[in-house]
Coordinates of C-alpha atoms and ligand atoms in Angstrom, one line a residue:
M30 CA 114.4 -10.6 152.4
R31 CA 116.6 -11.1 155.4
G32 CA 119.4 -8.6 156.4
T33 CA 119.2 -4.9 155.7
D34 CA 120.7 -5.1 152.3
E35 CA 121.3 -8.1 150.1
S36 CA 123.3 -8.3 146.9
T37 CA 124.1 -11.2 144.7
V38 CA 127.6 -11.8 143.6
A39 CA 129.4 -14.4 141.5
Y40 CA 130.5 -17.6 143.2
S41 CA 134.1 -17.1 142.1
Q42 CA 134.1 -13.7 143.8
F43 CA 132.9 -15.3 147.0
I44 CA 135.8 -17.8 146.7
N45 CA 138.2 -14.9 146.1
Q46 CA 137.0 -13.1 149.1
I47 CA 137.5 -16.2 151.3
E48 CA 141.0 -16.7 149.9
A49 CA 141.8 -13.0 150.6
G50 CA 140.6 -13.6 154.2
N51 CA 137.9 -11.0 153.9
V52 CA 134.9 -13.2 154.8
A53 CA 133.8 -13.1 158.5
S54 CA 131.0 -15.6 158.4
A55 CA 128.9 -17.6 156.0
K56 CA 125.6 -19.5 156.0
I57 CA 125.5 -22.3 153.6
G58 CA 122.3 -23.5 152.0
S59 CA 121.7 -26.0 149.3
D60 CA 120.8 -23.3 146.8
R61 CA 122.5 -20.2 148.1
I62 CA 125.1 -19.0 150.4
V63 CA 124.8 -15.8 152.5
Y64 CA 128.0 -14.2 153.8
I65 CA 129.3 -11.2 155.6
L66 CA 132.6 -9.4 155.1
K67 CA 135.0 -8.7 157.9
S68 CA 135.3 -5.0 156.8
E69 CA 131.6 -4.6 157.2
E70 CA 131.3 -6.5 160.4
T71 CA 133.6 -4.2 162.3
Q72 CA 131.4 -1.1 161.5
E73 CA 129.0 0.3 164.0
Q74 CA 127.3 -2.3 166.2
S75 CA 123.8 -0.9 165.8
K76 CA 123.7 -1.3 162.0
Q77 CA 123.1 -4.8 160.5
P78 CA 126.2 -5.8 158.4
K79 CA 125.6 -6.0 154.7
E80 CA 124.8 -9.5 153.5
Y81 CA 126.0 -10.9 150.2
T82 CA 124.4 -13.8 148.5
T83 CA 125.9 -16.1 146.0
I84 CA 124.7 -19.2 144.2
P85 CA 127.0 -22.2 144.9
V86 CA 128.4 -24.2 142.1
P87 CA 127.1 -27.8 142.4
G88 CA 129.7 -30.3 143.4
D89 CA 132.2 -27.9 144.8
S90 CA 133.2 -30.2 147.7
D91 CA 136.2 -28.4 149.0
L92 CA 134.3 -25.4 150.1
S93 CA 134.1 -26.4 153.8
G94 CA 137.8 -27.2 153.7
L95 CA 138.5 -23.8 152.3
L96 CA 136.3 -22.1 154.9
R97 CA 138.0 -24.0 157.7
E98 CA 141.4 -23.1 156.4
H99 CA 140.6 -19.4 156.4
K100 CA 138.9 -19.6 159.8
V101 CA 135.5 -18.4 158.5
E102 CA 132.6 -19.1 160.9
F103 CA 130.1 -21.0 158.9
S104 CA 126.7 -22.7 159.5
A105 CA 123.8 -24.1 157.6
L106 CA 121.0 -22.0 156.1
P107 CA 117.5 -23.2 156.6
P108 CA 115.9 -24.2 153.3
S109 CA 114.4 -21.2 151.6
N110 CA 110.7 -20.9 151.7
S111 CA 109.8 -19.7 148.3
G112 CA 106.1 -20.2 148.4
W113 CA 103.9 -22.2 146.1
I114 CA 106.2 -22.3 143.2
G115 CA 108.8 -24.0 145.4
T116 CA 106.2 -26.5 146.6
L117 CA 105.2 -27.2 143.1
L118 CA 108.8 -27.6 142.0
S119 CA 109.6 -29.9 144.8
W120 CA 106.9 -32.2 143.5
I121 CA 107.8 -32.0 139.9
V122 CA 111.5 -31.8 139.8
P123 CA 112.3 -35.1 141.6
P124 CA 110.4 -37.2 139.0
L125 CA 112.3 -35.3 136.3
I126 CA 115.6 -36.1 137.8
F127 CA 114.6 -39.7 138.2
V128 CA 113.6 -39.9 134.5
G129 CA 116.9 -38.3 133.6
L130 CA 119.0 -40.8 135.6
W131 CA 117.0 -43.7 134.4
G132 CA 117.3 -42.6 130.8
W133 CA 121.0 -42.2 131.2
L134 CA 121.4 -45.6 132.7
M135 CA 119.4 -47.1 129.8
A136 CA 121.6 -45.3 127.3
R137 CA 124.6 -46.6 129.0
S138 CA 123.4 -50.2 129.1
Q139 CA 122.5 -50.0 125.4
G140 CA 125.9 -48.9 124.5
G141 CA 127.3 -52.4 124.2
A142 CA 129.6 -52.9 127.2
A143 CA 127.4 -52.4 130.2
A144 CA 128.2 -52.2 133.8
L145 CA 129.6 -55.3 135.1
T146 CA 128.0 -56.8 138.1
V147 CA 130.5 -58.4 140.4
G148 CA 129.4 -61.5 142.1
K149 CA 126.2 -61.3 144.0
S150 CA 127.0 -57.9 145.4
R151 CA 125.6 -54.8 143.8
A152 CA 129.1 -53.5 143.2
R153 CA 129.9 -52.6 139.7
I154 CA 132.9 -52.0 137.6
Y155 CA 132.2 -49.7 134.8
A156 CA 133.1 -50.6 131.3
E157 CA 134.2 -47.5 129.6
G158 CA 134.1 -48.2 125.9
N159 CA 134.7 -44.6 125.1
T160 CA 136.7 -42.8 127.6
G161 CA 137.0 -39.6 125.5
A162 CA 140.8 -39.7 125.6
T163 CA 142.9 -40.7 122.6
F164 CA 146.7 -41.0 122.1
D165 CA 146.6 -37.5 120.6
D166 CA 145.8 -36.2 124.1
V167 CA 148.9 -37.7 125.6
A168 CA 152.1 -36.0 124.7
G169 CA 155.7 -36.1 125.7
V170 CA 155.8 -39.8 126.7
D171 CA 156.6 -41.2 123.3
E172 CA 158.3 -44.4 124.4
A173 CA 155.4 -45.3 126.6
K174 CA 153.0 -44.6 123.8
A175 CA 154.9 -46.8 121.4
E176 CA 154.9 -49.7 123.8
L177 CA 151.2 -49.3 124.4
Q178 CA 150.5 -49.1 120.7
E179 CA 152.0 -52.6 120.6
I180 CA 149.5 -53.7 123.2
V181 CA 146.7 -52.3 121.1
D182 CA 148.0 -54.3 118.2
F183 CA 148.1 -57.5 120.3
L184 CA 144.4 -57.0 121.0
Q185 CA 143.4 -56.2 117.5
H186 CA 145.4 -58.7 115.7
A187 CA 146.0 -61.5 118.2
A188 CA 146.2 -64.1 115.5
K189 CA 149.2 -62.5 113.9
Y190 CA 151.2 -63.2 117.0
T191 CA 149.8 -66.5 118.2
R192 CA 150.2 -67.9 114.7
L193 CA 154.0 -67.9 115.4
G194 CA 153.6 -69.2 118.9
A195 CA 154.3 -65.9 120.6
K196 CA 152.5 -65.3 123.9
I197 CA 150.6 -62.0 124.3
P198 CA 151.6 -60.3 127.5
K199 CA 149.1 -60.7 130.3
G200 CA 149.9 -57.7 132.4
V201 CA 151.4 -54.3 131.7
L202 CA 152.4 -52.1 134.6
L203 CA 152.6 -48.3 134.1
V204 CA 155.2 -46.9 136.4
G205 CA 156.0 -43.3 137.0
P206 CA 155.7 -40.2 139.2
P207 CA 152.3 -38.7 139.9
G208 CA 150.7 -36.6 137.2
T209 CA 152.7 -37.9 134.3
G210 CA 149.7 -39.3 132.5
K211 CA 149.4 -42.9 133.5
T212 CA 145.7 -42.9 134.0
L213 CA 145.3 -40.8 130.9
L214 CA 147.3 -43.3 128.8
A215 CA 145.2 -46.2 130.0
K216 CA 142.1 -44.3 129.0
A217 CA 143.6 -43.6 125.6
I218 CA 144.3 -47.2 125.0
A219 CA 140.7 -48.1 125.7
T220 CA 139.6 -45.7 123.0
E221 CA 142.3 -46.7 120.5
A222 CA 141.9 -50.4 121.0
G223 CA 138.1 -50.2 120.6
V224 CA 137.5 -53.0 123.1
P225 CA 135.7 -53.1 126.4
F226 CA 137.6 -51.4 129.1
F227 CA 137.0 -52.2 132.7
S228 CA 138.4 -49.7 135.1
I229 CA 138.8 -49.8 138.8
S230 CA 141.2 -48.3 141.2
G231 CA 143.2 -50.2 143.8
S232 CA 141.4 -48.7 146.7
E233 CA 138.0 -49.4 145.2
F234 CA 139.2 -52.9 144.6
I235 CA 139.8 -53.3 148.3
E236 CA 136.5 -51.8 149.1
L237 CA 134.6 -54.1 146.8
F238 CA 136.5 -57.3 147.2
V239 CA 138.3 -57.4 150.4
G240 CA 136.3 -58.9 153.1
I241 CA 133.7 -60.3 150.7
G242 CA 136.0 -63.0 149.7
A243 CA 138.4 -63.9 146.9
S244 CA 135.6 -65.5 144.9
R245 CA 134.7 -62.1 143.7
V246 CA 138.0 -61.6 142.1
R247 CA 137.5 -64.9 140.3
D248 CA 134.1 -63.6 139.2
L249 CA 135.7 -60.4 137.8
F250 CA 138.0 -62.4 135.6
E251 CA 135.2 -64.8 134.6
Q252 CA 133.2 -61.8 133.3
A253 CA 136.2 -60.2 131.7
K254 CA 137.0 -63.4 129.8
R255 CA 133.5 -63.5 128.5
Q256 CA 133.9 -60.0 127.1
A257 CA 137.4 -60.7 125.6
P258 CA 139.2 -59.2 123.9
C259 CA 139.1 -56.6 126.6
I260 CA 141.3 -54.6 129.0
V261 CA 141.0 -54.6 132.7
F262 CA 142.7 -51.5 134.2
I263 CA 143.6 -51.3 137.9
D264 CA 144.7 -47.8 138.8
E265 CA 146.9 -47.2 141.9
L266 CA 147.8 -50.8 142.1
D267 CA 150.0 -50.1 145.2
A268 CA 146.9 -49.8 147.3
L269 CA 146.2 -53.4 146.6
G270 CA 149.5 -55.0 145.8
K271 CA 151.6 -53.9 148.8
S272 CA 154.4 -56.3 149.5
R273 CA 153.2 -59.0 151.8
A274 CA 156.5 -58.9 153.6
N275 CA 155.9 -55.4 154.8
A276 CA 152.3 -55.9 155.6
G277 CA 153.1 -57.4 158.9
G278 CA 154.7 -55.1 161.4
I279 CA 153.0 -53.7 164.4
I280 CA 149.4 -53.9 163.3
G281 CA 149.7 -57.5 162.5
G282 CA 149.2 -57.6 158.8
N283 CA 146.1 -57.5 156.7
D284 CA 144.8 -60.9 156.1
E285 CA 142.0 -59.9 153.9
R286 CA 144.0 -57.9 151.6
E287 CA 146.6 -60.6 151.4
Q288 CA 143.9 -63.1 150.4
T289 CA 142.6 -60.8 147.7
L290 CA 146.1 -60.3 146.4
N291 CA 146.7 -64.0 146.4
Q292 CA 143.6 -64.6 144.4
L293 CA 144.6 -61.9 141.9
L294 CA 147.9 -63.6 141.5
A295 CA 146.3 -67.0 141.1
E296 CA 143.9 -65.5 138.5
M297 CA 146.7 -64.0 136.6
D298 CA 148.4 -67.4 136.4
G299 CA 145.1 -69.1 135.7
F300 CA 143.8 -67.4 132.6
D301 CA 145.0 -68.5 129.3
T302 CA 147.6 -66.3 127.9
N303 CA 145.9 -65.8 124.7
A304 CA 142.4 -65.3 126.1
G305 CA 142.5 -61.8 125.0
V306 CA 142.3 -60.2 128.4
I307 CA 145.1 -57.7 129.1
L308 CA 145.5 -56.4 132.6
I309 CA 146.9 -52.9 132.8
A310 CA 147.8 -51.4 136.1
A311 CA 149.4 -48.1 137.2
T312 CA 151.4 -47.1 140.2
N313 CA 153.7 -44.4 141.3
R314 CA 155.3 -46.6 144.0
P315 CA 156.6 -49.7 142.2
E316 CA 159.0 -50.3 145.1
V317 CA 156.2 -51.3 147.5
L318 CA 154.6 -53.8 145.2
D319 CA 154.8 -57.4 146.0
P320 CA 157.6 -59.0 144.0
A321 CA 155.2 -61.8 143.1
L322 CA 153.2 -59.4 141.0
L323 CA 156.1 -58.4 138.9
R324 CA 157.4 -61.8 137.9
P325 CA 157.0 -62.9 134.3
G326 CA 153.6 -64.2 133.5
R327 CA 151.9 -61.5 135.6
F328 CA 152.8 -57.9 135.1
D329 CA 155.6 -58.9 132.9
R330 CA 155.9 -55.7 131.1
Q331 CA 156.7 -52.5 132.8
I332 CA 156.4 -49.2 131.0
V333 CA 158.1 -46.2 132.6
V334 CA 156.1 -43.0 132.3
D335 CA 158.6 -40.4 133.3
R336 CA 158.4 -36.7 133.7
P337 CA 158.7 -35.1 130.3
D338 CA 161.9 -33.4 129.0
K339 CA 161.8 -30.0 127.4
I340 CA 160.6 -31.2 124.1
G341 CA 158.0 -33.3 125.8
R342 CA 156.8 -30.4 127.9
E343 CA 156.4 -28.3 124.8
A344 CA 154.3 -31.0 123.2
I345 CA 152.1 -31.3 126.4
L346 CA 151.7 -27.5 126.5
R347 CA 150.6 -27.6 122.9
V348 CA 147.9 -30.2 123.7
H349 CA 146.5 -28.2 126.6
A350 CA 146.8 -24.8 124.9
K351 CA 144.8 -26.1 121.9
N352 CA 141.6 -24.5 123.2
V353 CA 143.1 -21.5 124.8
K354 CA 143.5 -18.2 123.1
L355 CA 147.2 -17.4 123.3
S356 CA 148.6 -13.9 122.6
E357 CA 151.3 -13.7 119.9
D358 CA 154.1 -13.1 122.4
V359 CA 153.6 -16.6 123.9
A360 CA 156.3 -19.1 122.8
L361 CA 155.5 -22.5 124.2
E362 CA 159.1 -23.5 123.6
K363 CA 160.3 -20.9 126.0
L364 CA 157.6 -21.9 128.5
A365 CA 158.8 -25.5 128.3
A366 CA 162.3 -24.3 129.0
R367 CA 161.2 -22.5 132.1
T368 CA 159.4 -25.4 133.6
P369 CA 161.9 -28.2 134.3
G370 CA 160.5 -30.9 136.6
F371 CA 156.9 -30.1 135.8
A372 CA 154.8 -33.2 135.1
G373 CA 151.9 -33.3 132.6
A374 CA 149.4 -32.5 135.3
D375 CA 151.4 -29.5 136.4
L376 CA 151.6 -28.2 132.8
A377 CA 147.9 -28.7 132.3
N378 CA 147.4 -26.8 135.5
L379 CA 149.8 -24.1 134.4
V380 CA 147.8 -23.5 131.1
N381 CA 144.6 -23.3 133.0
E382 CA 145.9 -21.0 135.7
A383 CA 147.3 -18.6 133.1
A384 CA 143.9 -18.6 131.3
L385 CA 142.1 -17.9 134.5
M386 CA 144.5 -15.1 135.2
A387 CA 144.0 -13.5 131.8
A388 CA 140.2 -13.8 132.2
R389 CA 140.3 -12.2 135.6
K390 CA 142.1 -9.3 134.0
N391 CA 139.6 -9.1 131.2
R392 CA 142.2 -9.7 128.5
N393 CA 141.3 -11.0 125.1
S394 CA 144.2 -13.5 125.0
V395 CA 146.6 -15.2 127.4
T396 CA 149.9 -13.4 127.6
V397 CA 153.4 -14.3 128.7
E398 CA 152.8 -12.2 131.8
D399 CA 149.9 -14.5 132.7
F400 CA 152.0 -17.6 132.2
N401 CA 154.9 -16.2 134.3
E402 CA 152.5 -15.3 137.1
A403 CA 151.0 -18.8 136.8
I404 CA 154.4 -20.5 137.1
E405 CA 155.1 -18.4 140.2
R406 CA 151.8 -19.3 141.6
I407 CA 152.4 -23.0 141.1
L408 CA 155.9 -22.8 142.6
T409 CA 155.1 -20.6 145.5
G410 CA 151.4 -20.6 146.1
L411 CA 148.9 -17.8 146.1
E412 CA 149.6 -14.2 147.0
K413 CA 148.5 -13.4 150.5
K414 CA 147.8 -9.7 150.5
S415 CA 146.1 -10.0 153.8
R416 CA 149.2 -11.1 155.6
V417 CA 150.5 -7.7 156.7
L418 CA 154.0 -7.6 158.0
N419 CA 155.2 -4.9 160.4
E420 CA 158.2 -2.7 159.5
I421 CA 160.9 -4.8 161.2
E422 CA 159.6 -8.0 159.7
K423 CA 159.4 -6.5 156.3
K424 CA 163.0 -5.2 156.6
T425 CA 164.2 -8.6 157.8
V426 CA 162.5 -10.4 154.9
A427 CA 163.9 -7.9 152.4
Y428 CA 167.5 -8.4 153.5
H429 CA 167.0 -12.1 153.8
E430 CA 165.8 -12.4 150.2
V431 CA 168.4 -10.1 148.8
G432 CA 170.9 -12.2 150.6
H433 CA 169.7 -15.3 148.7
A434 CA 169.8 -13.4 145.5
I435 CA 173.3 -12.1 145.8
V436 CA 174.7 -15.4 146.8
G437 CA 172.6 -17.2 144.3
A438 CA 173.9 -15.0 141.5
L439 CA 177.4 -16.3 142.1
M440 CA 176.8 -20.0 142.7
P441 CA 177.1 -22.4 139.8
G442 CA 174.3 -24.4 138.2
A443 CA 171.2 -23.0 139.9
G444 CA 170.1 -20.8 137.0
V445 CA 169.3 -17.1 136.9
V446 CA 167.7 -15.2 139.7
E447 CA 164.6 -13.9 138.0
K448 CA 162.7 -12.2 140.7
I449 CA 162.8 -11.1 144.4
S450 CA 159.6 -10.4 146.1
I451 CA 158.5 -9.5 149.6
V452 CA 154.8 -10.0 148.9
P453 CA 153.8 -12.9 151.1
R454 CA 152.7 -16.0 149.2
G455 CA 151.5 -19.5 149.8
V456 CA 151.4 -21.3 153.0
A457 CA 154.6 -20.1 154.7
A458 CA 156.6 -17.8 152.4
L459 CA 156.9 -14.2 153.6
G460 CA 159.1 -13.4 150.7
Y461 CA 160.8 -15.4 148.0
T462 CA 163.6 -15.4 145.5
L463 CA 162.7 -17.1 142.2
Q464 CA 165.6 -18.8 140.6
L465 CA 164.8 -20.7 137.4
P466 CA 167.1 -23.1 135.7
E467 CA 167.9 -22.4 132.1
E468 CA 168.0 -26.0 130.9
D469 CA 166.9 -29.5 132.0
R470 CA 169.4 -31.0 134.4
F471 CA 169.7 -34.7 135.1
L472 CA 172.7 -34.5 137.3
T473 CA 174.0 -32.1 139.8
I474 CA 177.7 -31.7 139.9
E475 CA 179.5 -31.5 143.2
D476 CA 180.2 -27.8 143.2
E477 CA 176.6 -27.2 142.4
V478 CA 175.5 -29.1 145.4
R479 CA 177.8 -27.1 147.6
G480 CA 176.7 -23.9 145.8
R481 CA 173.1 -24.7 146.5
I482 CA 173.8 -25.1 150.2
V483 CA 175.6 -21.7 150.3
T484 CA 172.6 -20.1 148.5
L485 CA 170.2 -21.6 150.9
L486 CA 172.2 -20.1 153.8
G487 CA 172.5 -16.7 152.1
G488 CA 169.2 -15.5 153.6
R489 CA 170.1 -16.2 157.1
S490 CA 173.6 -14.9 156.7
A491 CA 172.3 -11.5 155.5
E492 CA 170.1 -11.2 158.6
E493 CA 173.1 -12.0 160.8
L494 CA 175.3 -9.5 159.0
I495 CA 172.9 -6.6 159.0
F496 CA 171.0 -7.1 162.2
G497 CA 173.5 -9.0 164.3
K498 CA 170.7 -11.5 165.1
V499 CA 168.6 -14.0 163.3
S500 CA 164.8 -14.6 162.9
T501 CA 162.8 -17.8 162.7
G502 CA 162.3 -17.1 159.0
A503 CA 165.3 -19.2 157.9
S504 CA 164.1 -22.5 159.3
D505 CA 163.0 -23.9 156.0
D506 CA 166.3 -22.9 154.4
I507 CA 168.2 -24.5 157.1
Q508 CA 166.2 -27.7 156.9
K509 CA 166.8 -27.9 153.1
A510 CA 170.5 -27.1 153.4
T511 CA 171.0 -29.7 156.1
D512 CA 169.1 -32.3 154.1
L513 CA 171.2 -31.6 151.0
A514 CA 174.5 -31.7 153.0
E515 CA 173.5 -35.0 154.6
R516 CA 172.5 -36.5 151.2
S517 CA 175.8 -35.4 149.7
V518 CA 177.5 -37.5 152.3
T519 CA 175.3 -40.5 152.8
L520 CA 173.8 -40.9 149.3
Y521 CA 176.0 -39.2 146.7
G522 CA 179.3 -40.3 148.3
M523 CA 180.7 -36.8 148.0
S524 CA 182.6 -36.8 151.3
H525 CA 186.4 -37.5 150.9
K526 CA 186.6 -38.9 154.4
L527 CA 183.9 -41.4 154.1
G528 CA 184.2 -42.1 150.4
P529 CA 181.7 -43.5 148.0
I530 CA 179.7 -45.7 150.4
A531 CA 176.0 -45.5 150.5
F532 CA 174.8 -44.9 154.0
E533 CA 171.2 -44.7 153.0
K534 CA 168.9 -47.1 151.3
I535 CA 166.9 -45.6 148.5
Q536 CA 163.3 -46.7 148.8
Q537 CA 161.1 -44.0 147.4
Q538 CA 162.0 -44.0 143.7
F539 CA 159.5 -41.4 142.7
L540 CA 158.6 -39.5 145.8
E541 CA 161.3 -37.0 146.3
G542 CA 162.2 -35.3 149.5
L543 CA 161.3 -38.1 151.8
T544 CA 164.1 -39.0 154.1
N545 CA 165.6 -42.3 153.6
P546 CA 166.3 -44.8 156.4
R547 CA 169.9 -45.1 157.2
R548 CA 171.8 -48.3 156.6
A549 CA 173.0 -50.0 159.8
V550 CA 176.2 -48.2 160.6
S551 CA 178.6 -48.3 163.5
P552 CA 178.3 -45.5 166.0
K553 CA 181.7 -44.2 164.9
I554 CA 180.6 -43.9 161.3
S555 CA 177.4 -42.3 162.4
E556 CA 179.4 -39.7 164.3
E557 CA 181.6 -39.1 161.3
I558 CA 178.6 -38.5 159.1
D559 CA 177.3 -36.0 161.5
L560 CA 180.7 -34.3 161.6
E561 CA 181.0 -34.2 157.8
V562 CA 177.5 -32.7 157.5
K563 CA 178.4 -30.1 160.1
E564 CA 181.6 -29.2 158.4
I565 CA 179.8 -28.7 155.1
I566 CA 177.1 -26.5 156.6
E567 CA 179.6 -24.5 158.6
G568 CA 181.8 -24.0 155.6
A569 CA 178.8 -22.9 153.5
H570 CA 177.7 -20.6 156.1
H571 CA 181.1 -19.0 156.3
I572 CA 181.2 -18.6 152.5
A573 CA 177.8 -17.0 152.5
L574 CA 178.8 -14.5 155.1
N575 CA 182.0 -13.9 153.3
I576 CA 180.3 -13.1 150.0
L577 CA 177.8 -10.8 151.6
Q578 CA 180.5 -8.9 153.5
K579 CA 182.2 -8.2 150.3
N580 CA 179.0 -7.1 148.7
R581 CA 177.6 -5.4 151.7
D582 CA 176.9 -2.0 150.0
L583 CA 175.1 -3.7 147.2
L584 CA 173.1 -5.7 149.7
E585 CA 172.0 -2.6 151.5
E586 CA 171.2 -0.7 148.3
T587 CA 169.2 -3.5 146.8
A588 CA 167.3 -4.2 150.0
K589 CA 166.2 -0.6 150.3
I590 CA 164.9 -0.6 146.7
L591 CA 163.1 -3.9 147.4
L592 CA 161.5 -2.5 150.5
E593 CA 160.2 0.4 148.4
K594 CA 159.0 -1.6 145.4
E595 CA 158.2 -5.0 147.1
I596 CA 159.1 -6.7 143.8
L597 CA 162.3 -6.6 141.8
E598 CA 162.6 -8.4 138.5
G599 CA 163.7 -8.2 134.9
E600 CA 166.3 -5.7 133.6
E601 CA 166.3 -3.7 136.9
L602 CA 167.2 -6.8 139.0
K603 CA 169.8 -7.8 136.4
E604 CA 171.5 -4.4 136.7
Y605 CA 171.9 -4.9 140.5
L606 CA 173.0 -8.5 140.3
K607 CA 175.6 -7.7 137.6
R608 CA 177.5 -5.8 140.3
V609 CA 177.9 -8.8 142.6
Q610 CA 181.6 -9.5 143.2
K611 CA 183.2 -12.9 143.6
T612 CA 185.5 -13.7 146.5
P613 CA 188.7 -15.8 146.5
E614 CA 187.4 -17.8 149.5
M615 CA 184.3 -18.7 147.7
E616 CA 186.2 -20.1 144.6
S617 CA 188.5 -22.2 146.7
W618 CA 185.7 -23.6 148.8
L619 CA 183.7 -24.6 145.7
L620 CA 186.9 -26.3 144.4
K621 CA 187.6 -28.0 147.6
G622 CA 184.8 -30.4 146.9
Q623 CA 186.2 -31.7 143.7
L624 CA 187.4 -35.2 143.5
N625 CA 190.5 -36.1 145.3
S626 CA 193.4 -35.8 142.8
N627 CA 195.3 -38.7 144.4
L628 CA 192.6 -41.0 143.3
L629 CA 191.8 -39.8 139.9
E630 CA 192.8 -37.2 137.4
P631 CA 189.9 -34.8 137.6
T632 CA 190.3 -34.1 133.8
S633 CA 189.3 -37.6 133.0
Y634 CA 186.1 -37.3 134.8
N635 CA 183.2 -37.0 132.4
G636 CA 180.4 -35.2 134.2
K637 CA 177.8 -36.3 131.7
E638 CA 178.3 -39.9 132.5
K639 CA 175.2 -41.7 133.8
S640 CA 175.7 -43.3 137.1
Ligands
LIG12 P1 148.8 -40.0 136.7 O1 147.7 -41.0 136.6 O2 150.1 -40.4 136.1 O3 149.0 -39.6 138.1 P2 147.0 -38.5 135.2 O4 146.9 -39.4 134.0 O5 145.8 -38.6 136.1 O6 148.3 -38.7 135.9 O7 147.1 -37.0 134.7 C1 146.3 -36.0 135.2 C2 146.1 -34.9 134.1 O8 147.3 -34.3 133.7 C3 145.6 -35.5 132.8 O9 144.2 -35.6 132.8 C4 146.1 -34.5 131.8 O10 145.2 -33.4 131.7 C5 147.4 -34.0 132.3 N1 148.5 -34.8 131.8 C6 149.3 -35.6 132.5 N2 150.3 -36.1 131.7 C7 150.0 -35.7 130.4 C8 150.7 -35.9 129.2 N3 151.7 -36.7 129.1 N4 150.1 -35.3 128.1 C9 149.0 -34.5 128.2 N5 148.4 -34.3 129.4 C10 148.9 -34.8 130.5
LIG13 MG1 146.5 -41.8 138.0
LIG14 ZN1 165.2 -18.0 152.8

């Protein structure tokens, strides 16, 4: 035995220790990991620090990333010398593995649709007859499901359609934000349709085909046709089908990719419509796709797979909670209401995080508390108990967060302030104010945009008011507030001076938060935009200060309690926030944004109208 004292711990505990920043160094072996804790390292020099051993879980490939992130010194462990048994095993085990793999390959190839050899290369696209997913596993995207059901029907009863001269669609494109279940849907169709299902992702496609020549693409379609009726699924199509127009630029284009794309286009034109091969592709960036891909006869059907609404979220939670033991107080409907904007993958993650949390606390079932903690964890990141703030920092963070909460309690449309915490969390947050909307919102009304900006500036304003100076902690708030103010002018047309003109081009349909390139504008307009943005920010800042001045006693009182308790939530927080007082300036400033009455009677404006 090496070290003075060795004890074996669970792998999960090891991970927890890394995340808590407690691990000083680790030696990684293929069959065990030996590590030392910081707390033990700093003890007397003469004594050997205590070593802990854990057995790594196979296939955990992010370990080195995690170690690097937490600045743990790590190195490799020499293979353990476990005597004759080890020697014997090393002779016997490899043949066993080989037999296993071989048997598995045999089983696969006997199961009907085998691996498809592409061209003369050894590259394969796997045919997944049974992907293990069914339509029942996909919830909350009913329209998309219905459309895909139709595709399944095409494949199963082709004659029914062709008899009347109808053409079966060749290509279906699933479009939607990440994590909404596009890949899952495609897998479900494979099972439901009961036909061979060839699956490859766009980047694999490039790896396999680009540079080898477009003939391989032809080969792929040849083979697919032989297996018809079948489905060919290309995931992340954008990796392959990027617009040829944009491919140029500084680097000088990508000839190989272009050729492959051309061949794909040609193939799609070439195969007979009713050959029984349906190409399904998925992407979350439809706007970068080459328009030639989208024209009729190619991916002529586009199915939008959007983020679920409240009812959809409830259904998705139900799917994922099926195998989880929920305590009686958990109402999935309420959870769905608390998670607007969550995609299917986020909800799956939420259920799992909550279950992990409950297990960690040795509970018999997953409670509401676990779910709330999991929501917070997803929204704000992990608690970082190791990040210790000094007194001044702590005080600054407390006033900052209470500032957000007080202003947030008054502003329209942002929901209820549920919790204030000064326990550091996630990558950057030293404290946070959790404000959850009460319902799904698809539009933000003008005064809500302005209110949001004021709330964002509430933190910094509290610092100014109390300490007479500001910290660096507000930079993220300022960034967000400025972005929002700029968007309200350039994208939403909310500025009276500039009017409803779009100064930005929308490019990223599903990737929010990316800044959009500005339309070509004259220097004068550009300056006016800047001035408008500045005016909004300055106005909001003034209002935030004004509100906090009026509620200064409450601010001080709440911040002191927060410093003591570190977390304020529930009824207690409600009692404090009930006492927040409005100011006349605030009301008139929020109103100022409303549509110009010379142009339109505000009463005739229907806020629910879709733009
Ligand atoms: P996408 O391909 O759209 O980025 P995925 O299909 O890979 O998303 O979804 C990832 C995971 O999230 C799925 O395996 C599933 O567990 C969960 N998920 C996503 N959307 C849904 C949904 N609509 N219903 C049920 N589970 C979903
Ligand atoms: Mg996907
Ligand atoms: Zn803040």
